[in-house]
């Protein structure tokens, strides 16, 4: 991690949780103070967002896992950025690979959602990443740069409210983590892309997280890479291991 960027650890609970298990997660997150120099954001299913926001100290951020690109209206089943703000949460995850590949969200839609969420005053964890077949075909750069362009086109002057999460799809939920070198290589390419296509300042300041089977055993090695500014953690964010992963920001 480069010293000018605050380490950031996000926990994406996905479609997991009951009132009981949410209370258990809140208990291990609040057992002892978390490092003050690391940003921690957890992302419960939308139904639990207000509950978690009310229970956690303000120092821990809360994110929704998705939202739509309109403020309100006839969009059955959707929630808006304005609603997320209204219940006190600060962040939203957009473009997660499960939204892209299981629910067919396109680069265009994700870009529009990012723009709307930022304009509504939410901060965004914007996810990108290639499929295994794309990596094997040598298309990683092409795919992630295209995803980045659709996001960047909607960010405008709001880069300080954006965190990028590079999550190779083949590493998500598979137990197959990218090596620290593989992660670092792509993060450098992304930073170069930001430099060329946005600005040098944005390239230096924007946090780029790694996601995909991060666990208590591999977090420190990944986090030591100069361009890995934190993690987006799925499965392991439901367990006390998440606290070990957060502390890996100090490794
Ligand atoms: P995982 O998920 O840590 O369970 O691989 C990461 C993510 O989907 O953000």
Short mmCIF file of C-alpha atoms and ligand atoms in Angstrom, two decimals:
data_model
loop_
_atom_site.label_atom_id
_atom_site.label_comp_id
_atom_site.label_asym_id
_atom_site.label_seq_id
_atom_site.Cartn_x
_atom_site.Cartn_y
_atom_site.Cartn_z
CA UNK A 1 0.00 0.00 0.00
CA UNK A 2 1.29 3.45 -0.83
CA UNK A 3 1.30 5.67 2.24
CA UNK A 4 -0.72 8.53 0.72
CA UNK A 5 -3.76 6.30 0.27
CA UNK A 6 -5.72 5.14 3.33
CA UNK A 7 -6.12 1.38 3.42
CA UNK A 8 -9.74 0.36 2.79
CA UNK A 9 -11.38 -2.94 3.65
CA UNK A 10 -14.92 -3.66 2.49
CA UNK A 11 -17.03 -6.63 3.58
CA UNK A 12 -19.59 -7.75 1.03
CA UNK A 13 -22.06 -10.00 2.83
CA UNK A 14 -23.90 -10.79 -0.41
CA UNK A 15 -27.29 -12.51 0.13
CA UNK A 16 -26.35 -13.84 3.54
CA UNK A 17 -27.63 -13.06 7.01
CA UNK A 18 -30.43 -13.45 9.50
CA UNK A 19 -31.14 -11.14 12.43
CA UNK A 20 -29.16 -13.56 14.57
CA UNK A 21 -26.09 -13.82 12.33
CA UNK A 22 -26.08 -10.06 11.71
CA UNK A 23 -25.91 -9.55 15.49
CA UNK A 24 -22.98 -11.96 15.64
CA UNK A 25 -21.09 -10.02 12.98
CA UNK A 26 -21.80 -6.72 14.75
CA UNK A 27 -20.47 -8.31 17.96
CA UNK A 28 -17.08 -9.30 16.51
CA UNK A 29 -16.74 -5.98 14.68
CA UNK A 30 -17.26 -4.00 17.87
CA UNK A 31 -15.42 -6.27 20.33
CA UNK A 32 -12.31 -4.12 20.21
CA UNK A 33 -11.55 -0.84 18.45
CA UNK A 34 -10.54 -1.30 14.81
CA UNK A 35 -7.39 0.46 13.56
CA UNK A 36 -8.26 4.17 13.24
CA UNK A 37 -6.17 4.64 10.10
CA UNK A 38 -8.04 2.03 8.06
CA UNK A 39 -11.41 2.63 6.38
CA UNK A 40 -13.83 -0.24 7.05
CA UNK A 41 -17.16 -0.54 5.24
CA UNK A 42 -19.60 -3.44 5.51
CA UNK A 43 -22.31 -4.21 3.02
CA UNK A 44 -25.33 -6.12 4.33
CA UNK A 45 -28.32 -7.11 2.20
CA UNK A 46 -30.51 -4.02 1.70
CA UNK A 47 -33.12 -5.17 4.24
CA UNK A 48 -30.54 -5.08 7.02
CA UNK A 49 -28.81 -1.83 6.04
CA UNK A 50 -30.73 0.47 8.46
CA UNK A 51 -30.38 -2.04 11.31
CA UNK A 52 -26.63 -2.41 10.80
CA UNK A 53 -26.18 1.35 10.33
CA UNK A 54 -27.95 2.00 13.64
CA UNK A 55 -25.95 -0.62 15.54
CA UNK A 56 -22.42 0.06 14.27
CA UNK A 57 -20.29 2.98 15.43
CA UNK A 58 -20.04 5.80 12.87
CA UNK A 59 -16.40 4.95 12.26
CA UNK A 60 -17.49 1.86 10.31
CA UNK A 61 -19.18 2.67 7.02
CA UNK A 62 -22.21 0.87 5.66
CA UNK A 63 -22.84 0.15 1.98
CA UNK A 64 -25.79 -1.19 0.06
CA UNK A 65 -24.90 -3.87 -2.49
CA UNK A 66 -26.68 -2.26 -5.41
CA UNK A 67 -29.08 0.52 -6.35
CA UNK A 68 -30.96 1.76 -9.40
CA UNK A 69 -30.23 4.84 -11.52
CA UNK A 70 -33.46 6.72 -10.73
CA UNK A 71 -34.60 8.50 -7.57
CA UNK A 72 -38.03 6.87 -7.37
CA UNK A 73 -40.83 5.49 -9.47
CA UNK A 74 -42.25 2.35 -11.02
CA UNK A 75 -39.21 0.10 -10.65
CA UNK A 76 -40.53 -2.83 -8.64
CA UNK A 77 -37.90 -4.51 -6.54
CA UNK A 78 -35.31 -1.77 -6.85
CA UNK A 79 -33.93 0.66 -4.28
CA UNK A 80 -32.54 4.12 -4.94
CA UNK A 81 -29.38 5.88 -3.86
CA UNK A 82 -31.59 8.46 -2.15
CA UNK A 83 -33.19 5.73 -0.02
CA UNK A 84 -29.78 4.39 1.00
CA UNK A 85 -28.80 7.89 2.10
CA UNK A 86 -32.12 8.39 3.83
CA UNK A 87 -31.50 5.42 6.14
CA UNK A 88 -28.05 6.78 6.98
CA UNK A 89 -25.74 4.59 4.90
CA UNK A 90 -22.90 6.25 3.03
CA UNK A 91 -21.79 3.79 0.35
CA UNK A 92 -23.04 1.55 -2.43
CA UNK A 93 -21.30 -1.28 -4.27
CA UNK A 94 -21.94 -1.09 -8.02
CA UNK A 95 -20.88 -3.32 -10.90
CA UNK A 96 -20.18 -6.38 -8.78
CA UNK A 97 -19.47 -9.36 -11.04
CA UNK A 98 -22.55 -11.16 -9.71
CA UNK A 99 -24.68 -8.21 -10.87
CA UNK A 100 -22.91 -8.25 -14.23
CA UNK A 101 -22.90 -11.98 -14.88
CA UNK A 102 -25.86 -13.38 -12.93
CA UNK A 103 -28.24 -10.48 -13.49
CA UNK A 104 -27.05 -9.25 -16.87
CA UNK A 105 -26.11 -5.71 -15.88
CA UNK A 106 -24.29 -4.01 -18.73
CA UNK A 107 -21.33 -1.62 -18.66
CA UNK A 108 -23.73 1.15 -19.74
CA UNK A 109 -26.20 0.55 -16.90
CA UNK A 110 -23.42 0.32 -14.32
CA UNK A 111 -21.93 3.59 -15.56
CA UNK A 112 -25.32 5.30 -15.25
CA UNK A 113 -25.84 3.91 -11.75
CA UNK A 114 -22.40 5.14 -10.69
CA UNK A 115 -23.21 8.62 -11.98
CA UNK A 116 -26.59 8.76 -10.27
CA UNK A 117 -25.31 7.41 -6.95
CA UNK A 118 -22.46 9.96 -6.87
CA UNK A 119 -24.76 12.82 -7.78
CA UNK A 120 -27.04 11.74 -4.93
CA UNK A 121 -24.15 12.10 -2.51
CA UNK A 122 -23.33 8.42 -1.98
CA UNK A 123 -19.80 7.08 -2.21
CA UNK A 124 -19.26 4.19 -4.62
CA UNK A 125 -17.26 0.98 -4.56
CA UNK A 126 -17.10 0.35 -8.31
CA UNK A 127 -16.21 -3.23 -9.24
CA UNK A 128 -14.51 -4.49 -12.36
CA UNK A 129 -12.89 -7.76 -13.35
CA UNK A 130 -12.37 -10.30 -16.10
CA UNK A 131 -13.77 -13.82 -16.53
CA UNK A 132 -11.38 -16.78 -16.60
CA UNK A 133 -12.01 -17.23 -20.34
CA UNK A 134 -11.12 -13.57 -20.93
CA UNK A 135 -7.90 -13.89 -18.94
CA UNK A 136 -6.94 -17.06 -20.80
CA UNK A 137 -7.62 -15.34 -24.11
CA UNK A 138 -5.22 -12.53 -23.11
CA UNK A 139 -8.09 -10.04 -22.87
CA UNK A 140 -7.81 -8.94 -19.24
CA UNK A 141 -6.64 -5.41 -20.05
CA UNK A 142 -9.18 -4.90 -22.81
CA UNK A 143 -12.08 -6.01 -20.58
CA UNK A 144 -11.17 -4.07 -17.46
CA UNK A 145 -10.27 -0.90 -19.37
CA UNK A 146 -13.64 -0.99 -21.11
CA UNK A 147 -15.40 -1.44 -17.75
CA UNK A 148 -13.34 1.42 -16.33
CA UNK A 149 -14.25 3.72 -19.21
CA UNK A 150 -17.98 3.30 -18.66
CA UNK A 151 -17.50 4.05 -14.97
CA UNK A 152 -15.07 6.95 -15.46
CA UNK A 153 -17.36 8.61 -18.00
CA UNK A 154 -19.95 9.09 -15.23
CA UNK A 155 -17.73 10.05 -12.31
CA UNK A 156 -17.14 13.68 -13.31
CA UNK A 157 -15.55 15.61 -10.47
CA UNK A 158 -16.43 13.00 -7.85
CA UNK A 159 -13.32 10.82 -7.89
CA UNK A 160 -12.70 11.36 -4.17
CA UNK A 161 -15.98 9.48 -3.55
CA UNK A 162 -14.96 6.46 -5.62
CA UNK A 163 -13.03 3.34 -4.70
CA UNK A 164 -12.26 0.83 -7.46
CA UNK A 165 -12.40 -2.88 -6.66
CA UNK A 166 -10.52 -5.14 -9.04
CA UNK A 167 -12.10 -8.56 -8.66
CA UNK A 168 -11.09 -11.20 -11.18
CA UNK A 169 -14.27 -13.25 -11.60
CA UNK A 170 -12.33 -16.55 -11.49
CA UNK A 171 -11.17 -15.68 -7.97
CA UNK A 172 -14.55 -14.78 -6.47
CA UNK A 173 -15.93 -17.38 -4.11
CA UNK A 174 -13.66 -20.03 -5.63
CA UNK A 175 -10.89 -20.16 -3.05
CA UNK A 176 -8.55 -19.42 -5.97
CA UNK A 177 -6.93 -16.09 -5.09
CA UNK A 178 -4.90 -14.05 -7.56
CA UNK A 179 -1.24 -14.15 -6.53
CA UNK A 180 0.05 -10.90 -5.02
CA UNK A 181 2.03 -10.42 -8.25
CA UNK A 182 -1.02 -10.94 -10.47
CA UNK A 183 -3.03 -8.45 -8.40
CA UNK A 184 -0.23 -5.89 -8.33
CA UNK A 185 0.27 -6.16 -12.09
CA UNK A 186 -3.37 -5.36 -12.86
CA UNK A 187 -3.52 -2.60 -10.25
CA UNK A 188 -0.52 -0.92 -11.88
CA UNK A 189 -2.25 -1.16 -15.27
CA UNK A 190 -5.40 0.39 -13.80
CA UNK A 191 -3.44 3.23 -12.25
CA UNK A 192 -1.73 3.86 -15.60
CA UNK A 193 -5.14 3.88 -17.25
CA UNK A 194 -6.38 6.49 -14.75
CA UNK A 195 -3.29 8.58 -15.36
CA UNK A 196 -3.77 8.58 -19.14
CA UNK A 197 -7.55 8.88 -19.20
CA UNK A 198 -8.42 10.92 -16.12
CA UNK A 199 -5.50 12.68 -14.42
CA UNK A 200 -2.25 12.08 -12.58
CA UNK A 201 -3.84 13.23 -9.30
CA UNK A 202 -6.76 10.83 -9.62
CA UNK A 203 -4.33 8.01 -10.47
CA UNK A 204 -2.30 8.72 -7.35
CA UNK A 205 -5.23 9.26 -4.99
CA UNK A 206 -7.79 6.63 -5.99
CA UNK A 207 -7.85 3.50 -3.87
CA UNK A 208 -7.76 0.27 -5.88
CA UNK A 209 -8.92 -2.73 -3.84
CA UNK A 210 -8.36 -6.36 -4.65
CA UNK A 211 -11.23 -8.82 -4.25
CA UNK A 212 -11.54 -12.55 -4.78
CA UNK A 213 -11.03 -15.18 -2.06
CA UNK A 214 -9.19 -12.83 0.30
CA UNK A 215 -8.80 -14.56 3.65
CA UNK A 216 -6.95 -14.22 6.93
CA UNK A 217 -4.02 -16.20 5.50
CA UNK A 218 -3.38 -14.34 2.25
CA UNK A 219 -4.41 -10.76 3.12
CA UNK A 220 -1.06 -9.57 4.46
CA UNK A 221 0.89 -10.63 1.35
CA UNK A 222 -1.68 -9.06 -0.96
CA UNK A 223 -1.87 -5.88 1.10
CA UNK A 224 1.89 -5.41 1.01
CA UNK A 225 1.79 -4.79 -2.75
CA UNK A 226 2.41 -1.13 -3.51
CA UNK A 227 -0.75 -0.65 -5.56
CA UNK A 228 -3.12 -2.81 -3.53
CA UNK A 229 -4.89 -0.28 -1.29
CA UNK A 230 -7.21 -2.70 0.46
CA UNK A 231 -9.71 -5.47 -0.17
CA UNK A 232 -13.29 -6.24 -0.97
CA UNK A 233 -14.00 -9.40 0.98
CA UNK A 234 -16.95 -11.73 0.47
CA UNK A 235 -17.15 -15.02 2.37
CA UNK A 236 -14.51 -14.17 4.97
CA UNK A 237 -16.31 -10.93 5.89
CA UNK A 238 -19.00 -13.01 7.61
CA UNK A 239 -16.49 -14.44 10.06
CA UNK A 240 -14.24 -13.04 12.81
CA UNK A 241 -11.38 -13.54 10.29
CA UNK A 242 -12.56 -10.25 8.81
CA UNK A 243 -10.92 -8.42 11.71
CA UNK A 244 -7.60 -10.17 10.93
CA UNK A 245 -8.00 -9.10 7.29
CA UNK A 246 -8.62 -5.49 8.33
CA UNK A 247 -5.47 -5.53 10.45
CA UNK A 248 -3.50 -6.87 7.47
CA UNK A 249 -3.52 -3.25 6.33
CA UNK A 250 -0.72 -2.77 8.84
CA UNK A 251 1.37 -5.71 7.66
P1 LIG B 1 -15.08 -13.73 -1.99
O1 LIG B 1 -15.98 -12.59 -2.69
O2 LIG B 1 -14.17 -13.04 -1.01
O3 LIG B 1 -16.07 -14.64 -1.32
O4 LIG B 1 -14.31 -14.40 -3.08
C1 LIG B 1 -15.43 -11.35 -3.01
C2 LIG B 1 -16.50 -10.47 -3.62
O5 LIG B 1 -17.37 -10.98 -4.34
O6 LIG B 1 -16.51 -9.24 -3.39
#
